mmCIF file of C-alpha atoms and ligand atoms in Angstrom:
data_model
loop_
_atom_site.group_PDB
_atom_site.id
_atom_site.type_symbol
_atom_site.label_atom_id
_atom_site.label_comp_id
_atom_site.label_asym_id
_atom_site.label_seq_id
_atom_site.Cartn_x
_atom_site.Cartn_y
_atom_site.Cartn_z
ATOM 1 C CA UNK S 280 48.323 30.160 -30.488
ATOM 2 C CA UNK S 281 47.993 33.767 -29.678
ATOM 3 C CA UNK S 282 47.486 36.617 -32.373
ATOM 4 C CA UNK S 283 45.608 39.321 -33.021
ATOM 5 C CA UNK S 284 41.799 38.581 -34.358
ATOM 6 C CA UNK S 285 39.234 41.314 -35.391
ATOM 7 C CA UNK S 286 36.328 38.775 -35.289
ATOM 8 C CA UNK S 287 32.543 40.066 -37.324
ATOM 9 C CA UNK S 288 29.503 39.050 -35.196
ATOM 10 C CA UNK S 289 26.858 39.392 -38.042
ATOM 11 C CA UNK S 290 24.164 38.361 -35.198
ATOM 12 C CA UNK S 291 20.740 38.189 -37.082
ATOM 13 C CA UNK S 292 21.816 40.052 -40.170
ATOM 14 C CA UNK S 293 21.529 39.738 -43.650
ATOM 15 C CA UNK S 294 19.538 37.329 -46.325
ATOM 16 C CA UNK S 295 22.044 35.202 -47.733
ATOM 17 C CA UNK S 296 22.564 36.744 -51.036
ATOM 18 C CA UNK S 297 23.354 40.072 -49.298
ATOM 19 C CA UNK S 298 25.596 38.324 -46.474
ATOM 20 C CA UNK S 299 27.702 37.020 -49.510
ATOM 21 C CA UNK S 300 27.799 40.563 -51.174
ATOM 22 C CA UNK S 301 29.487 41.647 -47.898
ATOM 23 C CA UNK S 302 32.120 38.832 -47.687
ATOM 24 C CA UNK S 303 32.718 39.314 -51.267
ATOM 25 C CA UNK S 304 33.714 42.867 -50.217
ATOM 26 C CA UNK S 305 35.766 42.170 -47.584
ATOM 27 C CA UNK S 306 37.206 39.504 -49.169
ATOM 28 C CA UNK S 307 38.286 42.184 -52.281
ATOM 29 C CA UNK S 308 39.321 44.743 -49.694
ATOM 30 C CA UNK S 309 41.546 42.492 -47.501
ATOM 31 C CA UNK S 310 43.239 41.087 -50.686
ATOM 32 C CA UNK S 311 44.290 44.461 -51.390
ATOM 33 C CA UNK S 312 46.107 45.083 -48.090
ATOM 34 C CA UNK S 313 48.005 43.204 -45.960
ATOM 35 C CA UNK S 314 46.064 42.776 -42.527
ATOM 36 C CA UNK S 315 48.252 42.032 -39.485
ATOM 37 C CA UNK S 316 45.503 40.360 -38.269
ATOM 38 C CA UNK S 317 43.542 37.074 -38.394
ATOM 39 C CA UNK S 318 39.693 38.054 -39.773
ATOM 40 C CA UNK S 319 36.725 35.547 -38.692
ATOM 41 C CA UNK S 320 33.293 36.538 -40.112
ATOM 42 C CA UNK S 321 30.689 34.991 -37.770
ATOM 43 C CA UNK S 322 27.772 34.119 -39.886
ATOM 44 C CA UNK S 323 24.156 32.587 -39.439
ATOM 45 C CA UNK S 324 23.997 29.265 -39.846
ATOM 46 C CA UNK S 325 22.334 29.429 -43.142
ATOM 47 C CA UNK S 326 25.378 31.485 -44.803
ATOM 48 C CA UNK S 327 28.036 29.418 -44.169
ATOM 49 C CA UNK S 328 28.609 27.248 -46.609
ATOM 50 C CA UNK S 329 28.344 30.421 -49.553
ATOM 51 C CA UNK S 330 30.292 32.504 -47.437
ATOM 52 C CA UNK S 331 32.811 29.844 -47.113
ATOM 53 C CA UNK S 332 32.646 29.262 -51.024
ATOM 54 C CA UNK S 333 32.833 33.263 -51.309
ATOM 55 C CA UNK S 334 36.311 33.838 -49.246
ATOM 56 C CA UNK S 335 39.334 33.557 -51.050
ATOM 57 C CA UNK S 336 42.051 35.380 -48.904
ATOM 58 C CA UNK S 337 43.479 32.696 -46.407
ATOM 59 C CA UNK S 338 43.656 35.786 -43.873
ATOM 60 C CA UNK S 339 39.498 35.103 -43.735
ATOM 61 C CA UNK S 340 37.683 31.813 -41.564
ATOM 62 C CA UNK S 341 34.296 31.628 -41.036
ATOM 63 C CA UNK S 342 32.634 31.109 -37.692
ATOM 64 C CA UNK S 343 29.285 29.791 -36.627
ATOM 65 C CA UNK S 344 27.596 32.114 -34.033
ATOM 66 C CA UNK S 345 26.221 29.251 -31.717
ATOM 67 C CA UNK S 346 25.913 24.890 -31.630
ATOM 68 C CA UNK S 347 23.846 22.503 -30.288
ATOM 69 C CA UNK S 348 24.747 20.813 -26.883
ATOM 70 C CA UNK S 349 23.725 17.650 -28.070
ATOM 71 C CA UNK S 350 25.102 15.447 -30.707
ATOM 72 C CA UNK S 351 22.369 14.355 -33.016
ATOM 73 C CA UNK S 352 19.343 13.319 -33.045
ATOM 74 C CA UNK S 353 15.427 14.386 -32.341
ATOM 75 C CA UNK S 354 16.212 18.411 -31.464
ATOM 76 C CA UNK S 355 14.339 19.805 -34.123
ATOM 77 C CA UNK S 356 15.889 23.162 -35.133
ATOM 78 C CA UNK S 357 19.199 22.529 -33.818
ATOM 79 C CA UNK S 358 22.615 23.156 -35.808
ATOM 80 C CA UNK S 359 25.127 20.527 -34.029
ATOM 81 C CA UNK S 360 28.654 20.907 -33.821
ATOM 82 C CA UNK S 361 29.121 18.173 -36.188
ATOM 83 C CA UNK S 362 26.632 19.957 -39.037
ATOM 84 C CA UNK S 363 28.758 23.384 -38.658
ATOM 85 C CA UNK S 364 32.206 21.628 -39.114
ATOM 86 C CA UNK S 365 31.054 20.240 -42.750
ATOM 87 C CA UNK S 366 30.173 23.673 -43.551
ATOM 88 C CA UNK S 367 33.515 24.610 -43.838
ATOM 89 C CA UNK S 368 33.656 26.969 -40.295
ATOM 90 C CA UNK S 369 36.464 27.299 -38.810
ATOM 91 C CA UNK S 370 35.227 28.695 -35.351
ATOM 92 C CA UNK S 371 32.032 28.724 -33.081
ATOM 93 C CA UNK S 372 31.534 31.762 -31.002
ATOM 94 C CA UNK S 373 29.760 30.202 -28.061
ATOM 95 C CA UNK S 374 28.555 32.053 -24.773
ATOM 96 C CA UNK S 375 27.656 35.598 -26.566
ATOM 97 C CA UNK S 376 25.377 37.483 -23.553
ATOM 98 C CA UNK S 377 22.479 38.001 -26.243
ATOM 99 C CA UNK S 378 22.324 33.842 -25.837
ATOM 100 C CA UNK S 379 22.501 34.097 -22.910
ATOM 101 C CA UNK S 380 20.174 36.360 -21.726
ATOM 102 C CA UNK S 381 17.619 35.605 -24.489
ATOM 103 C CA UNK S 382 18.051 31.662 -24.611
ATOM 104 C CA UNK S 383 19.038 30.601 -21.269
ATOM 105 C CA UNK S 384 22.049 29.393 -22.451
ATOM 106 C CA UNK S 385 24.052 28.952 -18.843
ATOM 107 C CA UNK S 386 28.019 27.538 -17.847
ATOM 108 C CA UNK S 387 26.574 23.953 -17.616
ATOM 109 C CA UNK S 388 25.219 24.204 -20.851
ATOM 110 C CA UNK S 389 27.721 26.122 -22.081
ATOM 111 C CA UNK S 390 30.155 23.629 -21.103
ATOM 112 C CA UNK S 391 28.517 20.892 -22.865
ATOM 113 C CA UNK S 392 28.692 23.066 -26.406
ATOM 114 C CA UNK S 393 32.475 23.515 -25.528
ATOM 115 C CA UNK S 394 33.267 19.864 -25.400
ATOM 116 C CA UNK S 395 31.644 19.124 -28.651
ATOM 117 C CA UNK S 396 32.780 21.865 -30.401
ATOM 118 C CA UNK S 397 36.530 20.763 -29.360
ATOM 119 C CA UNK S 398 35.460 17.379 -30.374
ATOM 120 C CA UNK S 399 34.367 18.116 -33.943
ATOM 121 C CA UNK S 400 37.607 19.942 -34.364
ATOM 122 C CA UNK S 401 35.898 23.770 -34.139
ATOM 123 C CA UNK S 402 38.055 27.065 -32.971
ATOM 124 C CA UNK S 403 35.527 28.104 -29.766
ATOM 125 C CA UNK S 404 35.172 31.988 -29.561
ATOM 126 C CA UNK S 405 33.957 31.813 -25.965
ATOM 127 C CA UNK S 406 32.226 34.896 -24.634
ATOM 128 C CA UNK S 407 31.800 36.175 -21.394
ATOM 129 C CA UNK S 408 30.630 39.370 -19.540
ATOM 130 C CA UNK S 409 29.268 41.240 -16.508
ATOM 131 C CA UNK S 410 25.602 43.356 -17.024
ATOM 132 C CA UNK S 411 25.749 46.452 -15.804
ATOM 133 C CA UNK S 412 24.441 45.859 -12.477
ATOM 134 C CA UNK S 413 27.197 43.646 -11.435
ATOM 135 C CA UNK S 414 29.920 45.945 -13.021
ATOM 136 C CA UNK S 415 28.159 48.641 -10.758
ATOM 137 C CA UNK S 416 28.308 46.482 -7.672
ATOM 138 C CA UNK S 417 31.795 45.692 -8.560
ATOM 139 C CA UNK S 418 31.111 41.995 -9.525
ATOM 140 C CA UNK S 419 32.432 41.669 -12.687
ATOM 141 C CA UNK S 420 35.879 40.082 -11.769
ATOM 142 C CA UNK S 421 33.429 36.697 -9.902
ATOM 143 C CA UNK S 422 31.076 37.108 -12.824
ATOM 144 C CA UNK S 423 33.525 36.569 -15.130
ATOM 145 C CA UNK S 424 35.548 33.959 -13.204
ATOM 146 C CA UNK S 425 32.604 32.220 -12.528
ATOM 147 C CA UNK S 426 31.857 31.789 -16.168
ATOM 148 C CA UNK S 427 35.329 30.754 -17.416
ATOM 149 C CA UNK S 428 35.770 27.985 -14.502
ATOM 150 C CA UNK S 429 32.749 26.505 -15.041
ATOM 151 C CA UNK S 430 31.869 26.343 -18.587
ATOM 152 C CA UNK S 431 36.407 25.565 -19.720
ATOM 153 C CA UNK S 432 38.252 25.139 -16.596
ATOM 154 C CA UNK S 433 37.815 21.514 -16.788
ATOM 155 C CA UNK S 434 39.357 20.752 -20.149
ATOM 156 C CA UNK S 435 42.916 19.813 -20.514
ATOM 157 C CA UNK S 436 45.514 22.262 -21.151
ATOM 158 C CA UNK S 437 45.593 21.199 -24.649
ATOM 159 C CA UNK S 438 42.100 21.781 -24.936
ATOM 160 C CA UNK S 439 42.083 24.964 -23.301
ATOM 161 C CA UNK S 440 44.694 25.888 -26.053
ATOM 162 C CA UNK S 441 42.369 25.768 -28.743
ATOM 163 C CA UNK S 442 40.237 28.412 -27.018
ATOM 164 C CA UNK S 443 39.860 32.549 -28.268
ATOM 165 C CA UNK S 444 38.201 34.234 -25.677
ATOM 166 C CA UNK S 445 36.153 37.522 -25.926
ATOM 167 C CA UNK S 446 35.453 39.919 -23.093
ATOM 168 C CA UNK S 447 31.882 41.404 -24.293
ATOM 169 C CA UNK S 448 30.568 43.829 -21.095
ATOM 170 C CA UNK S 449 26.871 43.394 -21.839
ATOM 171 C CA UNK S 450 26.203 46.951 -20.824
ATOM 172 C CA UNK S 451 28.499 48.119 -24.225
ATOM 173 C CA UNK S 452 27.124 45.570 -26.555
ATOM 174 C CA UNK S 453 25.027 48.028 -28.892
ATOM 175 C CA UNK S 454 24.887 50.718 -26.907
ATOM 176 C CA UNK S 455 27.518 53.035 -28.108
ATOM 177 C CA UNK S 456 28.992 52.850 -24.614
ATOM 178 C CA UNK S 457 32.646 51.067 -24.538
ATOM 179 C CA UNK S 458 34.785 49.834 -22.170
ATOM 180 C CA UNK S 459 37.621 52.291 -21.836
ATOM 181 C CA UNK S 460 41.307 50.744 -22.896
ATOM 182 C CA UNK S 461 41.861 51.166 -18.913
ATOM 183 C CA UNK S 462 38.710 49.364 -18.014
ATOM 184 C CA UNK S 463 39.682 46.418 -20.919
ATOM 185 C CA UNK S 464 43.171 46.510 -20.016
ATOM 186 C CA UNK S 465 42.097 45.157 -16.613
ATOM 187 C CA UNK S 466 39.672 42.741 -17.004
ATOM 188 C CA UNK S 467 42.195 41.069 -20.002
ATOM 189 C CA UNK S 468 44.898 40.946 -17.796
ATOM 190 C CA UNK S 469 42.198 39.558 -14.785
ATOM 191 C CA UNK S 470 41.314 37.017 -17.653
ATOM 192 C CA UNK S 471 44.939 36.384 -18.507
ATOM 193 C CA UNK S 472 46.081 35.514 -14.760
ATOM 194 C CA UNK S 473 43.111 33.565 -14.404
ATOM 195 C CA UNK S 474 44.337 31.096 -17.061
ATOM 196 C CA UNK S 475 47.936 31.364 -15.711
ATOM 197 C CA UNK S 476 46.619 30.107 -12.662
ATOM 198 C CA UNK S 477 44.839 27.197 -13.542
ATOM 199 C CA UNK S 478 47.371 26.280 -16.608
ATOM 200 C CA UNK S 479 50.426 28.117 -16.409
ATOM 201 C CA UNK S 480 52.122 31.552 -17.817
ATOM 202 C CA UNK S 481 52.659 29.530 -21.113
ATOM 203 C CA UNK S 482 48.975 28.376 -21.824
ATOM 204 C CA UNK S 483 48.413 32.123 -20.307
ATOM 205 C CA UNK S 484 50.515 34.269 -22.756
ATOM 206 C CA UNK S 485 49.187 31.762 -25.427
ATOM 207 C CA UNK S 486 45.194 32.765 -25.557
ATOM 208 C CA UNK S 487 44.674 35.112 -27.845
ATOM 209 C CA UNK S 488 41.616 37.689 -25.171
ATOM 210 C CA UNK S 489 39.405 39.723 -27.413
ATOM 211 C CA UNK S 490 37.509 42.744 -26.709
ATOM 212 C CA UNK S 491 33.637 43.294 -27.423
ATOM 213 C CA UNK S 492 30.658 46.182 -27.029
ATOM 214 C CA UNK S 493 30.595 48.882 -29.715
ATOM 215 C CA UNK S 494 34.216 48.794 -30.787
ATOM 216 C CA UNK S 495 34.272 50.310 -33.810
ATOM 217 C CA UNK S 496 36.756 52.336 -36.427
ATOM 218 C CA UNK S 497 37.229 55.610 -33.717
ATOM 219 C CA UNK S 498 38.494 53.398 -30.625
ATOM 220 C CA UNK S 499 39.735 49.988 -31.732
ATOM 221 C CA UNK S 500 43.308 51.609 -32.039
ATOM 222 C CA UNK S 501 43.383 52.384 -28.607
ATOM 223 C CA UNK S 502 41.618 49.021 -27.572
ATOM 224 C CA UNK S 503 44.010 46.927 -29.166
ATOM 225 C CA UNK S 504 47.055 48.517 -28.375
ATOM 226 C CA UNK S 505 46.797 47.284 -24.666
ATOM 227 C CA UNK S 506 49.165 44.804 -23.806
ATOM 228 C CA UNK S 507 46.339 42.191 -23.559
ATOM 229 C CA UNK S 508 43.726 43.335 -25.379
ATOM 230 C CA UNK S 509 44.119 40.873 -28.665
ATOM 231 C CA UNK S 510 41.486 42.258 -30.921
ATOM 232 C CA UNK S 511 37.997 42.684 -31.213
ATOM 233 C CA UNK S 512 34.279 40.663 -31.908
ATOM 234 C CA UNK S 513 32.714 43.505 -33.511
ATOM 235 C CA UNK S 514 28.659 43.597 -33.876
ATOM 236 C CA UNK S 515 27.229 46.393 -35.741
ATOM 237 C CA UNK S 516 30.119 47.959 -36.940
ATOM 238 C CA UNK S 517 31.192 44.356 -38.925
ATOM 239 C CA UNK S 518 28.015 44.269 -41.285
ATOM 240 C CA UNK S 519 29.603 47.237 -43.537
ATOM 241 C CA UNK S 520 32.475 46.261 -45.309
ATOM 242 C CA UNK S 521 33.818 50.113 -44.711
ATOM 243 C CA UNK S 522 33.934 50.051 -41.111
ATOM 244 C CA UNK S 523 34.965 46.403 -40.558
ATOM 245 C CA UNK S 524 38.232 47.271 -42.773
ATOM 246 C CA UNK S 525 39.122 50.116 -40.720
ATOM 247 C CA UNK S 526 38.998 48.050 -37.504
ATOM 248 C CA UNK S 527 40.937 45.217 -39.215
ATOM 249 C CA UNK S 528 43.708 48.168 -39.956
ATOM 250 C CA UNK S 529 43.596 48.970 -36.510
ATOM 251 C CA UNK S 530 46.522 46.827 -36.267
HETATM 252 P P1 PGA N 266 28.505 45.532 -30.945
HETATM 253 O O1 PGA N 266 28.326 43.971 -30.659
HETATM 254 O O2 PGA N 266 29.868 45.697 -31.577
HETATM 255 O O3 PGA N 266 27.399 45.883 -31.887
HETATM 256 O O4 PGA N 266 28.423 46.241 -29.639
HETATM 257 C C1 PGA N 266 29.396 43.189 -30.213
HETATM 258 C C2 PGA N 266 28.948 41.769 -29.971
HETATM 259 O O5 PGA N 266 27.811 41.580 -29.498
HETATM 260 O O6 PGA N 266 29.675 40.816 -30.256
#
């Protein structure tokens, strides 16, 4: 169902004594308002279960920031799908560039983490995103089509349901550089008519399309007031409790 998400990518942030100081603080600050927005802090692996223990405010889940693609067995330092659902996560992200680029994570693969995900009942966050090459050479509608038909486009509609998307343009994740509401506004609605294609307007109008790369307190107003810009997976700017809040009141 669509609505409006400011999601926290923690990345590799945080002991887990200090990651539950900070979702003790959002926690106290989001009880105290009344966001208009779903929050998802998006933990490592290790935090979960605390951070889970730690939220009180039903307006809070808890998200993974990767899976295994296999199910069990002899993949020694693996997290499966299965593991993060008895933590008490809501959500996976899966697909984040940084994964990527740094882990060879590709569609096929990518594909494979979907379907158990779905399976063990998690919320995907599924990222994708053009480097800055391709958004130079004007390749970033393929690069992004490319990635959503081949890691999702063969679930059901049901399925596909279940899924949050996030447009992250590599070349404004941590840089300071953002997308400009124009440039988002394009590439959601790109996203958007994708989906309509290959499911319908109703599936369409029904994924909830984030925004990602260096949102942050100053622009997230303007970012999320595009008609299909649904929110935000914020990096740096989610790891102080501060500037997280003032993105979640973007809305
Ligand atoms: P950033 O990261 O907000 O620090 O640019 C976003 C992300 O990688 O999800």
């Amino acid at each position: 169902m669509r609505q409006n998400i400011v999601a926290g990518n923690w990345k590799m942030n945080k002991t887990v004594q200090e990651g539950v100081e900070l979702a003790k603080d959002i926690n106290s600050r989001v009880e105290a308002i009344d966001p208009k927005c779903q929050i998802i802090l998006g933990t490592p692996f290790v935090h979960i279960t605390e951070v889970v223990k730690t939220v009180k405010s039903d307006k809070i889940a808890v998200a993974a920031q990767n899976c295994a693609d296999k199910v069990s067995g002899a993949y020694t330092g693996e997290v499966s799908a299965a593991m993060v659902k008895s933590t008490g996560a809501k959500y996976v992200i899966l697909g984040h560039s940084e994964r990527r680029a740094y882990y060879g994570e590709n569609n096929a693969i990518l594909k494979e983490k979907t379907d158990l995900a779905l399976a063990n009942d998690l919320l995907p966050i599924f990222c994708v995103g053009e480097v800055l090459s391709e958004r130079e050479s004007n390749k970033h509608f393929d690069v992004v089509k490319s990635q959503i038909e081949e890691a999702l486009f063969h679930l059901s509609a049901e399925a596909f349901g279940k899924i949050v998307l996030a447009y992250e343009p590599v070349w404004a994740i941590g840089t300071g550089k953002t997308a400009s509401p124009a440039q988002a506004q394009e590439i959601h609605a790109f996203i958007r008519g994708l989906v309509a294609g290959k499911y319908g307007k109703e599936v369409a109008n029904n994924v909830s399309i984030l925004y990602g790369g260096s949102c942050n307190a100053k622009n997230a107003k303007e970012l999320f007031s595009n008609p299909d810009v649904d929110g935000g997976l914020i990096g740096g700017a989610s790891l102080k409790a501060e500037d997280f809040l003032s993105i979640i009141t973007a809305f």
